[in-house]
DNA sequence: CTGTTAGCGCATTCAG
DNA sequence: CTGAATGCGCTAACAG
């Protein structure tokens, strides 16, 4: 139980120099080659490790980035974290994680804790930006970046849900579909619940009046989607659009059980580009988001400010990737030439 | 940019008391109701927040738990973290995360960083326990718990892979299968690559000599499993056992493409109990592990030691849950009465 | 109950 | 280049 016994003073004594000299050695200060060797040796012998807290108390830098996540056990969050870590780690920064449990209130509380804790910056994968979120971004003296939701008053990094929805809508329109059911989540999630849906409707109906989109609300998980599937099916559309791939997967399962063939009898599409979408049958046509890239961009942004750079986001548009697979039937007489498998979407 | 300007002294001055009184107020020390009110007011007015580092420098406690994970973007890791957070958070502890990228060496490096950083305890979801891991657990003055792998010399928390394998083997034996292909991962992963497989073979062959198990190596992902599927199929077994559900999913996809019916033509099972296993068709029969529970247990263990409790693990056996779904055919003449859907496995 | 007095371990002036 | 001195902000004896 002898954790942090040896201090900079012990090293100094052993090396026969002053504490300041050791400190200089540690921080690239000027020091003669001779003493340098002595100090190095003393450090090795004692196994000295500088005290993190004492150091931070002086330097006012923690090398810690606070991250607030809505939940831990989700594929998207995992990818996001993966991206963040990838750029933060090489720079000597570490992340400290807090979970908001999809609550905007807990989100704020977590930010408070992190700030008090002295993190150098905060990244929040938000479920809803309030006035308080904005206030903090402005008043607190540290860089804050929000992802997942958008608000003009603060710095955000977000998938362009409207564009994603629009793209999918346009695709289905080109495939000759006229009646879709959008299986989506609550509108309290502005990004997924509203933007994505509205975008879809716009893209789907664009330039015609004979298109129709019905809406059925589900949760984010397989099961709640599965449970709504009967109602969705009753609507008699030619395609059902899951607001997330998980929703689509639940619906696919239902159709399978009922002997409804996809895409022969009905088409199904999703959003997200989860890996599993490729192994189910039929493989799911979807708009894929690169959450890992998003994590990397977010971390880079923060790092840039921390280095004294300006807070401007040069390119915070997240690219979309349309992934055409097997779950959509082409209703047009003559098959349109569609660029196959996956085409980068520039919006 | 006025982050941490107000100190305990400012509060003291404003309230007309001494710094110690304020400190006592903050730490549940005795203080008169009168001054208590004054201090509270002063704190509100100034918006005082105690300096994390100064506090920790004194108390020698960080309230930080270091966590080393093999990767971030995996379902199991997500669940694990979810469980850890659930018990740590209410106790005022926070987690700081490092990623080992499946490298035992990086694992050690990460532990080093965390220790130097002054975390109160370390949790490592290890990919392989070396002598150095053992040494640290003994010599470092802080609680260390390893999960994912086992070593008698240190405290570990692990799924009983041998038991899980055995259980699956026994089940398939009872279902009348005599020839299985085990699609597994490299043996460098002792837990999954060896224990799980050996356990399966033992359970499958138990009490008979006409059973046969072939082995084909794959990676952990859908694709590598999918790529090995042809070879696996050629072996002509009645059942293929994926070392993880992901592997099984990749194989299921291959069979679907080839028109091989599951379970009519061949049975497929997995390990893990991932949610998606329930929505694919046929739904995958599997042995489920409760990683979230594992995370909770791990955190509780650490917390217990931190509170001065002894380092004994009262119950660190992780329960197994056998999930019988649709992907296995019963080859016996008369259908055996099997306790349906899912039965808790006491091993 | 409360104020005074000491440091925690380190980085950083400031004189040498 | 180097050592002595100072204090970061806070808690913990210590005497009132």
XYZ file of C-alpha atoms (C1' of nucleotides) in Angstrom:
726
model
C 0.000 0.000 0.000
C 2.823 2.356 -0.706
C 1.356 4.155 -3.593
C 2.702 7.646 -3.875
C 5.439 7.884 -1.339
C 8.286 9.274 -3.329
C 8.063 12.951 -4.181
C 10.108 15.324 -6.183
C 12.010 16.160 -3.024
C 13.181 12.589 -2.512
C 14.515 12.573 -6.018
C 16.221 15.903 -5.463
C 17.901 14.712 -2.290
C 19.057 11.497 -3.827
C 20.421 13.288 -6.864
C 22.005 15.974 -4.773
C 20.194 18.814 -6.482
C 17.292 21.072 -5.658
C 13.633 20.386 -6.203
C 13.462 23.027 -8.858
C 16.135 21.330 -10.847
C 14.209 18.119 -10.832
C 11.129 20.005 -11.833
C 13.023 21.540 -14.717
C 14.241 18.158 -15.753
C 10.646 17.010 -15.857
C 9.438 19.991 -17.837
C 12.124 20.463 -20.457
C 13.781 23.320 -18.617
C 17.467 24.058 -18.944
C 19.634 21.683 -17.028
C 23.255 20.667 -17.409
C 23.979 17.320 -18.931
C 25.696 16.259 -15.766
C 22.795 16.898 -13.419
C 20.428 15.600 -15.987
C 22.065 12.223 -15.744
C 21.975 12.294 -11.982
C 18.333 13.149 -11.873
C 17.436 10.542 -14.394
C 19.194 7.943 -12.327
C 17.548 9.083 -9.137
C 14.165 8.895 -10.755
C 14.804 5.400 -11.917
C 15.992 4.268 -8.537
C 13.083 5.728 -6.661
C 10.501 4.877 -9.257
C 9.278 8.423 -8.942
C 6.020 9.459 -10.545
C 4.865 13.000 -10.364
C 1.697 13.598 -8.444
C -1.089 14.233 -10.849
C -3.126 16.467 -8.598
C -0.311 18.635 -7.364
C 0.766 19.142 -10.909
C -2.698 20.054 -12.097
C -3.222 22.352 -9.170
C -0.358 24.406 -10.482
C -0.773 24.139 -14.195
C -4.526 24.465 -14.340
C -4.648 21.824 -17.009
C -6.097 18.404 -16.512
C -5.546 16.770 -19.862
C -8.982 15.339 -19.300
C -11.913 15.677 -21.655
C -15.348 15.217 -20.209
C -17.840 13.284 -22.280
C -21.550 13.043 -21.649
C -23.360 10.239 -23.423
C -27.049 9.401 -23.520
C -26.311 5.734 -22.840
C -23.446 3.339 -23.005
C -24.809 0.259 -24.644
C -25.519 1.413 -28.132
C -23.689 0.779 -31.340
C -23.622 4.412 -32.348
C -22.245 5.552 -29.029
C -19.572 2.897 -29.253
C -18.475 4.089 -32.660
C -18.520 7.676 -31.539
C -16.344 6.923 -28.541
C -14.060 4.926 -30.695
C -13.492 7.900 -32.946
C -13.022 10.296 -30.063
C -10.497 8.083 -28.380
C -8.576 7.603 -31.551
C -7.700 11.265 -31.837
C -7.555 12.175 -28.163
C -5.270 9.425 -27.020
C -2.251 10.257 -29.168
C -2.416 13.792 -27.831
C -2.143 12.686 -24.253
C -5.724 13.427 -23.405
C -7.993 11.035 -21.625
C -11.722 10.888 -21.444
C -13.934 10.790 -18.452
C -17.400 9.496 -19.088
C -20.780 10.321 -17.702
C -24.162 8.986 -18.754
C -27.226 11.140 -19.122
C -29.685 8.297 -19.536
C -31.453 10.181 -22.280
C -32.408 12.921 -19.871
C -31.682 16.509 -20.699
C -31.632 17.332 -17.029
C -29.054 14.706 -16.175
C -27.096 15.963 -19.111
C -26.800 19.345 -17.493
C -25.948 17.829 -14.143
C -23.201 15.780 -15.688
C -21.744 18.806 -17.390
C -21.705 20.550 -14.060
C -19.799 17.731 -12.440
C -17.278 17.632 -15.212
C -16.697 21.329 -15.161
C -16.220 21.286 -11.429
C -13.853 18.458 -11.867
C -11.615 20.593 -13.947
C -11.787 18.897 -17.310
C -10.243 20.892 -20.116
C -13.211 20.566 -22.419
C -16.610 18.961 -22.609
C -18.282 16.978 -25.330
C -21.985 16.277 -25.037
C -23.877 13.853 -27.204
C -27.118 15.556 -26.480
C -30.722 14.454 -26.588
C -32.062 17.987 -26.564
C -30.494 21.430 -26.368
C -32.079 23.819 -23.882
C -31.466 27.468 -23.140
C -29.284 26.364 -20.267
C -27.100 24.394 -22.618
C -26.564 27.519 -24.633
C -25.855 29.674 -21.611
C -23.161 27.339 -20.395
C -21.446 27.121 -23.698
C -21.161 30.872 -23.587
C -20.443 31.555 -19.951
C -18.242 28.720 -18.927
C -14.637 29.285 -19.660
C -14.035 26.022 -21.405
C -14.672 24.624 -24.850
C -17.970 22.821 -25.163
C -19.170 20.950 -28.196
C -22.562 19.404 -28.668
C -23.282 16.533 -30.973
C -26.500 14.812 -31.948
C -28.619 17.923 -31.875
C -28.291 21.312 -33.456
C -28.633 24.856 -32.218
C -27.318 27.889 -34.008
C -26.224 29.561 -30.784
C -23.669 26.917 -29.871
C -21.122 24.798 -31.613
C -22.634 21.557 -32.791
C -21.693 18.601 -34.839
C -24.533 16.641 -36.273
C -25.594 14.242 -38.900
C -27.688 16.075 -41.428
C -30.857 14.201 -40.642
C -32.979 16.234 -42.982
C -30.644 15.475 -45.863
C -30.517 11.805 -44.956
C -34.285 11.643 -44.875
C -34.532 13.558 -48.117
C -32.136 11.271 -49.838
C -34.025 8.179 -48.822
C -37.281 9.778 -49.842
C -35.935 10.675 -53.249
C -34.587 7.182 -53.750
C -37.908 5.547 -53.007
C -39.648 8.034 -55.242
C -37.321 7.093 -58.069
C -38.048 3.457 -57.411
C -41.667 4.195 -58.091
C -43.073 4.059 -54.575
C -46.032 6.281 -53.851
C -47.248 5.229 -50.454
C -44.854 4.901 -47.523
C -45.237 4.342 -43.807
C -42.657 6.138 -41.727
C -42.071 4.184 -38.524
C -40.466 6.799 -36.346
C -39.762 7.839 -32.803
C -41.190 10.554 -30.629
C -40.939 14.109 -31.861
C -39.239 15.072 -28.630
C -36.131 13.851 -30.356
C -35.839 16.706 -32.758
C -33.126 15.232 -34.923
C -34.539 11.784 -35.525
C -38.151 12.403 -34.669
C -38.661 15.519 -36.728
C -35.840 16.417 -39.095
C -35.313 12.962 -40.450
C -39.014 12.447 -40.961
C -39.670 15.837 -42.513
C -36.689 15.381 -44.770
C -38.022 12.062 -45.884
C -41.453 13.412 -46.626
C -39.989 16.269 -48.637
C -37.809 13.979 -50.706
C -40.541 11.437 -51.189
C -43.227 13.878 -52.275
C -41.047 16.223 -54.260
C -42.569 17.220 -57.574
C -45.710 15.128 -57.350
C -49.052 15.154 -55.658
C -49.966 11.513 -55.680
C -47.557 10.512 -52.937
C -48.655 9.633 -49.433
C -46.763 9.127 -46.183
C -48.361 7.643 -43.089
C -46.734 7.813 -39.689
C -46.598 5.278 -36.879
C -44.689 5.925 -33.680
C -42.411 3.278 -32.173
C -39.519 3.214 -29.725
C -35.863 2.858 -30.613
C -35.646 -0.885 -30.043
C -36.435 -4.000 -32.044
C -39.285 -5.038 -29.870
C -41.349 -1.886 -29.851
C -41.023 -1.750 -33.618
C -42.035 -5.375 -33.867
C -45.067 -4.646 -31.747
C -46.187 -1.865 -34.029
C -45.589 -3.884 -37.178
C -49.118 -5.220 -37.473
C -50.562 -1.747 -37.447
C -47.963 -0.587 -39.921
C -48.769 -3.445 -42.247
C -52.461 -2.701 -42.138
C -51.813 0.661 -43.733
C -51.101 -1.150 -46.971
C -48.120 0.880 -48.180
C -45.573 -0.433 -50.668
C -42.683 0.485 -48.400
C -42.019 0.998 -44.720
C -39.305 3.343 -43.587
C -37.790 2.717 -40.171
C -36.359 5.827 -38.556
C -33.426 3.672 -37.480
C -32.116 0.343 -38.667
C -33.176 -1.277 -35.430
C -36.751 -0.330 -36.068
C -36.532 -1.803 -39.550
C -35.047 -4.993 -38.198
C -37.956 -5.461 -35.834
C -40.371 -4.942 -38.679
C -38.480 -7.320 -40.928
C -38.829 -9.962 -38.264
C -42.560 -9.467 -38.109
C -42.933 -9.744 -41.851
C -40.901 -12.900 -41.835
C -43.144 -14.473 -39.236
C -46.245 -13.554 -41.211
C -44.848 -14.852 -44.445
C -44.818 -11.388 -45.966
C -42.012 -11.342 -48.498
C -39.549 -8.458 -48.576
C -39.119 -6.819 -51.008
C -41.566 -8.719 -53.228
C -44.650 -7.942 -51.162
C -43.380 -4.854 -49.409
C -40.124 -2.928 -49.208
C -38.328 -1.933 -46.009
C -35.544 0.600 -45.449
C -33.752 2.099 -42.488
C -31.266 4.685 -41.319
C -27.936 4.214 -39.613
C -25.996 1.663 -41.557
C -25.528 -0.752 -38.680
C -23.421 -3.755 -39.547
C -26.202 -6.209 -38.875
C -28.241 -4.672 -41.630
C -25.903 -6.452 -44.016
C -26.389 -9.945 -42.623
C -30.121 -10.081 -42.252
C -32.130 -11.197 -45.261
C -32.958 -9.378 -47.231
C -30.002 -7.121 -46.458
C -31.318 -3.723 -45.489
C -31.107 -0.712 -47.773
C -30.186 2.227 -45.586
C -28.508 5.598 -45.260
C -25.323 5.047 -43.307
C -23.806 7.510 -40.880
C -20.171 7.434 -39.954
C -20.280 7.924 -36.222
C -16.665 7.086 -35.794
C -15.727 9.893 -38.126
C -18.048 12.116 -36.200
C -16.206 11.254 -33.003
C -12.915 12.044 -34.638
C -14.140 15.385 -35.908
C -15.582 16.287 -32.555
C -12.353 15.496 -30.772
C -10.312 17.363 -33.345
C -12.475 20.411 -32.935
C -11.961 20.452 -29.196
C -8.264 19.828 -29.534
C -7.976 22.723 -31.902
C -9.508 25.143 -29.448
C -7.411 23.761 -26.645
C -4.351 24.532 -28.680
C -5.474 28.113 -28.898
C -7.049 27.803 -32.308
C -10.211 29.601 -33.126
C -13.530 27.961 -32.496
C -14.565 27.937 -36.068
C -15.597 24.679 -37.566
C -14.107 24.420 -40.954
C -15.981 21.367 -42.039
C -18.463 19.944 -39.686
C -20.822 18.536 -42.237
C -21.007 14.845 -41.790
C -20.969 12.862 -45.005
C -23.845 10.509 -45.708
C -23.497 7.187 -47.395
C -26.402 5.684 -49.226
C -26.239 1.918 -49.000
C -28.422 0.176 -51.497
C -28.924 -3.469 -50.686
C -31.763 -5.909 -51.157
C -34.805 -4.720 -49.306
C -36.395 -2.414 -51.855
C -38.359 -3.372 -54.901
C -38.136 -1.265 -58.032
C -41.702 -0.533 -59.020
C -40.825 1.219 -62.272
C -41.462 -0.604 -65.551
C -37.993 -0.141 -66.858
C -35.167 -0.469 -64.385
C -33.506 2.854 -63.818
C -29.755 2.851 -63.853
C -28.916 3.234 -60.198
C -25.291 3.480 -59.162
C -24.992 0.200 -57.366
C -24.147 -0.892 -53.854
C -23.112 2.326 -52.185
C -22.579 5.794 -53.426
C -21.196 8.650 -51.372
C -23.862 11.249 -50.902
C -22.873 14.814 -51.292
C -25.575 17.019 -49.991
C -12.820 32.702 -19.511
C -13.234 33.109 -15.797
C -13.352 29.534 -14.871
C -12.134 28.999 -11.357
C -11.660 32.394 -9.885
C -13.530 32.192 -6.647
C -11.887 30.172 -3.911
C -12.825 29.091 -0.477
C -11.165 32.211 0.834
C -13.437 34.518 -1.102
C -16.411 32.740 0.328
C -14.976 32.982 3.812
C -14.355 36.714 3.492
C -17.784 37.375 2.121
C -19.436 35.333 4.834
C -17.246 36.850 7.507
C -15.885 33.525 8.711
C -12.655 31.627 8.347
C -11.655 29.346 5.569
C -11.841 26.324 7.833
C -15.426 27.086 8.655
C -16.286 27.099 5.023
C -14.377 23.882 4.584
C -16.334 22.347 7.430
C -19.541 23.489 5.882
C -18.492 21.715 2.736
C -17.495 18.520 4.501
C -20.246 18.014 7.034
C -18.239 19.344 9.945
C -19.838 21.015 12.914
C -20.979 24.502 12.230
C -23.586 26.716 13.861
C -26.847 27.210 12.104
C -26.184 30.914 11.911
C -22.863 30.686 10.120
C -24.148 27.870 8.061
C -26.705 30.180 6.562
C -24.136 32.875 5.941
C -21.803 30.492 4.215
C -24.540 29.033 2.110
C -25.505 32.470 0.983
C -21.942 33.457 0.234
C -21.490 30.338 -1.837
C -24.577 31.089 -3.813
C -23.566 34.632 -4.448
C -20.079 33.808 -5.572
C -21.024 30.673 -7.434
C -18.184 28.986 -5.649
C -17.066 25.521 -6.692
C -14.349 23.736 -4.847
C -11.206 23.072 -6.793
C -11.042 19.433 -7.615
C -7.296 19.158 -7.722
C -6.589 21.035 -4.548
C -9.087 18.863 -2.778
C -7.637 15.664 -4.123
C -4.134 16.771 -3.325
C -5.136 16.817 0.293
C -7.484 13.893 0.555
C -5.539 11.499 -1.576
C -8.738 10.290 -3.107
C -9.740 10.924 -6.663
C -13.165 9.360 -6.820
C -12.056 8.183 -10.204
C -12.058 4.604 -11.384
C -9.809 3.733 -14.267
C -11.199 1.372 -16.848
C -9.235 -0.325 -19.583
C -11.268 -1.780 -22.432
C -10.150 -3.798 -25.439
C -12.268 -1.653 -27.731
C -15.129 0.742 -27.554
C -17.451 -0.247 -30.326
C -18.726 -3.576 -29.211
C -22.047 -4.611 -27.787
C -20.546 -6.488 -24.895
C -18.291 -3.631 -23.883
C -21.262 -1.301 -23.994
C -23.265 -3.496 -21.689
C -20.337 -3.903 -19.369
C -19.809 -0.163 -19.127
C -23.474 0.318 -18.627
C -23.406 -1.957 -15.613
C -20.278 -0.390 -14.192
C -21.664 3.098 -14.499
C -24.905 2.102 -12.924
C -23.280 1.226 -9.624
C -20.404 3.677 -9.664
C -22.362 6.793 -10.406
C -24.639 6.779 -7.368
C -21.554 6.483 -5.206
C -20.021 9.598 -6.615
C -17.376 7.805 -8.596
C -16.634 8.529 -12.198
C -14.881 6.456 -14.772
C -11.985 7.333 -16.924
C -11.589 5.209 -19.991
C -8.632 3.901 -21.895
C -8.601 1.549 -24.847
C -6.140 -1.292 -25.223
C -7.022 -2.126 -28.792
C -6.870 -5.795 -28.004
C -3.193 -5.521 -27.155
C -1.898 -6.879 -23.911
C 0.978 -4.440 -24.062
C -1.230 -1.405 -24.451
C -3.283 -2.777 -21.641
C -0.313 -2.536 -19.334
C 0.573 0.920 -20.575
C -2.934 2.128 -19.939
C -2.876 0.773 -16.428
C 0.336 2.646 -15.841
C -1.181 5.905 -16.982
C -4.200 5.439 -14.827
C -2.202 4.631 -11.775
C -0.011 7.641 -12.257
C -3.089 9.676 -12.668
C -4.191 8.795 -9.226
C -7.324 6.787 -9.869
C -8.672 5.008 -6.829
C -9.008 1.653 -8.517
C -8.543 0.002 -11.865
C -10.746 -2.341 -13.821
C -9.291 -4.114 -16.805
C -11.320 -6.027 -19.342
C -8.326 -8.020 -20.372
C -7.430 -9.890 -23.513
C -4.666 -11.853 -21.841
C -3.178 -11.904 -18.362
C 0.620 -11.842 -18.198
C 3.029 -12.132 -15.314
C 3.254 -8.376 -15.294
C -0.484 -8.102 -14.775
C -0.151 -10.285 -11.741
C 2.801 -8.377 -10.366
C 0.962 -5.092 -10.530
C -2.119 -6.387 -8.880
C 0.091 -7.385 -6.007
C 2.540 -4.529 -5.816
C 0.482 -1.520 -6.627
C -1.297 -0.071 -3.692
C -4.680 0.111 -5.322
C -7.480 -2.329 -6.022
C -7.253 -3.948 -9.422
C -9.816 -6.264 -10.915
C -9.509 -8.138 -14.148
C -12.433 -9.297 -16.200
C -12.656 -11.367 -19.330
C -9.778 -13.630 -18.504
C -8.882 -15.705 -15.504
C -5.773 -16.169 -13.421
C -5.705 -17.702 -9.984
C -3.083 -15.246 -8.745
C -5.253 -12.174 -9.168
C -8.848 -11.192 -8.666
C -10.888 -11.879 -11.752
C -14.452 -11.833 -12.822
C -15.299 -13.913 -15.768
C -18.001 -15.675 -17.641
C -17.606 -19.378 -17.106
C -16.811 -20.113 -20.712
C -16.156 -23.761 -20.124
C -19.553 -24.165 -18.509
C -21.250 -22.233 -21.266
C -19.611 -24.405 -23.876
C -20.449 -27.516 -21.948
C -24.049 -26.563 -21.642
C -24.411 -25.944 -25.328
C -22.652 -29.191 -26.085
C -24.948 -31.119 -23.812
C -27.999 -29.508 -25.339
C -27.028 -30.448 -28.859
C -26.196 -33.935 -27.706
C -29.665 -34.255 -26.252
C -31.108 -33.008 -29.480
C -29.497 -35.939 -31.182
C -26.640 -34.207 -32.982
C -23.500 -36.212 -33.501
C -21.374 -34.148 -35.789
C -20.711 -30.472 -35.101
C -18.456 -27.835 -36.571
C -17.156 -25.360 -34.034
C -16.495 -22.043 -35.754
C -14.194 -20.355 -33.301
C -11.558 -17.721 -32.868
C -7.845 -17.895 -32.335
C -6.597 -19.823 -29.336
C -4.654 -16.773 -28.235
C -7.916 -15.739 -26.680
C -7.873 -18.255 -23.902
C -11.406 -17.669 -22.724
C -13.279 -17.815 -25.990
C -10.729 -19.589 -28.113
C -9.955 -22.422 -25.761
C -12.219 -22.724 -22.729
C -15.443 -22.249 -24.577
C -14.442 -24.698 -27.261
C -13.088 -27.338 -24.904
C -16.183 -27.014 -22.774
C -18.344 -27.528 -25.799
C -16.466 -30.604 -26.918
C -16.698 -32.095 -23.454
C -20.421 -31.510 -23.227
C -21.068 -32.680 -26.744
C -19.090 -35.898 -26.506
C -19.927 -36.805 -22.945
C -20.801 -40.429 -22.495
C -20.555 -41.470 -26.102
C -17.938 -42.301 -28.665
C -19.761 -41.642 -31.904
C -19.629 -37.861 -31.639
C -17.375 -35.730 -33.762
C -16.400 -32.064 -33.599
C -14.563 -30.305 -36.395
C -12.964 -26.911 -35.961
C -12.735 -23.954 -38.325
C -11.096 -20.699 -37.308
C -12.745 -17.354 -38.029
C -12.465 -13.815 -36.718
C -14.917 -12.116 -34.384
C -16.904 -10.338 -37.059
C -19.754 -11.243 -39.376
C -17.691 -11.054 -42.475
C -14.839 -13.339 -41.560
C -17.377 -15.893 -40.420
C -19.288 -15.488 -43.648
C -16.097 -16.022 -45.584
C -15.404 -19.291 -43.808
C -18.952 -20.527 -44.171
C -18.386 -22.422 -47.390
C -15.615 -24.416 -45.842
C -17.684 -25.033 -42.759
C -20.593 -26.261 -44.837
C -18.420 -28.677 -46.760
C -17.706 -30.534 -43.550
C -21.239 -31.840 -43.666
C -22.134 -31.608 -40.000
C -25.697 -31.423 -38.712
C -24.962 -28.342 -36.656
C -22.515 -25.450 -36.654
C -21.573 -23.763 -33.434
C -20.399 -20.165 -33.642
C -18.080 -19.157 -30.811
C -20.003 -15.892 -30.682
C -23.403 -14.845 -31.964
C -21.779 -12.608 -34.539
C -20.021 -15.558 -36.053
C -23.293 -17.452 -36.202
C -25.022 -14.504 -37.828
C -22.444 -14.411 -40.589
C -22.927 -18.101 -41.181
C -26.696 -17.786 -41.151
C -26.400 -15.202 -43.886
C -24.318 -17.520 -46.006
C -26.776 -20.353 -45.625
C -29.598 -18.064 -46.578
C -27.844 -17.021 -49.760
C -27.183 -20.628 -50.695
C -30.720 -21.701 -50.002
C -29.626 -23.932 -47.155
C -32.513 -24.074 -44.719
C -31.912 -23.584 -41.008
C -32.727 -25.608 -39.011
C -34.243 -28.080 -41.487
C -31.024 -28.717 -43.409
C -28.562 -27.711 -40.740
C -28.714 -26.229 -37.255
C -26.811 -23.166 -36.062
C -26.143 -21.916 -32.535
C -24.101 -19.182 -30.938
C -22.868 -17.695 -27.686
C -23.527 -14.278 -26.229
C -27.236 -13.675 -26.363
C -27.019 -10.491 -28.413
C -30.353 -8.845 -29.003
C -30.155 -9.217 -32.750
C -30.120 -12.962 -32.361
C -33.814 -12.678 -31.607
C -34.810 -10.808 -34.729
C -32.967 -12.752 -37.382
C -34.717 -15.763 -38.841
C -34.532 -18.290 -37.638
C -33.982 -16.696 -34.237
C -30.706 -17.935 -32.875
C -30.450 -20.458 -30.067
C -27.641 -19.289 -27.819
C -26.126 -19.172 -24.375
C -26.612 -15.645 -23.103
C -24.188 -13.796 -20.876
C -25.268 -10.907 -18.764
C -22.465 -8.425 -19.313
C -24.328 -5.647 -17.657
C -24.587 -7.707 -14.507
C -20.915 -8.447 -14.839
C -20.173 -4.744 -14.939
C -22.270 -4.203 -11.871
C -20.538 -6.954 -9.986
C -17.136 -5.706 -10.989
C -17.900 -2.206 -9.820
C -19.391 -3.469 -6.587
C -16.297 -5.475 -5.892
C -14.060 -2.472 -6.329
C -16.334 -0.287 -4.284
C -16.273 -2.798 -1.487
C -12.510 -2.749 -1.262
C -12.467 1.012 -1.498
C -14.725 1.126 1.498
C -12.179 -0.883 3.420
C -13.883 -4.196 2.884
C -11.887 -7.311 2.308
C -10.945 -8.301 -1.193
C -12.815 -11.532 -1.127
C -15.291 -12.130 -3.837
C -18.336 -13.598 -2.300
C -20.053 -14.481 -5.509
C -18.236 -13.825 -8.669
C -19.731 -16.615 -10.671
C -21.594 -15.167 -13.559
C -24.910 -16.816 -14.253
C -25.534 -18.302 -17.672
C -28.821 -18.193 -19.456
C -29.631 -20.781 -22.039
C -31.845 -19.255 -24.703
C -33.575 -21.815 -26.844
C -35.033 -20.329 -29.979
C -35.550 -21.588 -33.487
C -32.248 -22.474 -35.035
C -31.791 -26.046 -33.863
C -33.488 -29.124 -35.151
C -34.351 -31.947 -32.812
C -32.962 -35.060 -34.411
C -34.408 -37.472 -31.870
C -37.352 -39.605 -32.863
C -39.528 -38.614 -30.010
C -39.354 -34.994 -28.916
C -37.721 -34.686 -25.539
C -39.429 -32.433 -23.079
C -37.142 -29.413 -22.998
C -37.904 -26.584 -20.637
C -38.798 -24.007 -23.154
C -37.498 -20.590 -24.153
C -34.898 -19.906 -21.529
C -33.874 -21.649 -18.401
C -31.420 -20.240 -15.879
C -28.325 -22.357 -15.796
C -26.782 -23.101 -12.476
C -23.359 -24.486 -13.029
C -18.249 25.200 17.726
C -14.414 28.247 15.462
C -10.090 30.616 13.868
C -5.093 29.800 13.297
C -1.466 27.218 11.514
C 0.514 23.877 8.543
C 1.449 21.623 4.865
C -0.187 18.193 0.423
C 3.613 18.075 -4.243
C 4.780 20.717 -7.618
C 6.002 24.792 -10.984
C 7.745 29.152 -11.017
C 9.391 33.530 -10.045
C 13.560 35.611 -8.307
C 18.188 36.212 -7.201
C 22.359 34.446 -7.625
C 22.279 27.243 -15.496
C 20.639 26.597 -10.391
C 18.778 26.933 -5.528
C 15.658 29.350 -2.332
C 11.368 31.002 -1.699
C 6.436 31.427 -2.748
C 1.855 29.869 -3.257
C -1.903 27.034 -6.221
C -6.766 25.867 -3.021
C -7.941 23.035 0.229
C -8.252 19.987 4.608
C -6.827 18.762 9.084
C -4.938 18.977 13.349
C -4.353 22.327 16.925
C -5.664 25.349 20.413
C -8.938 28.252 21.841
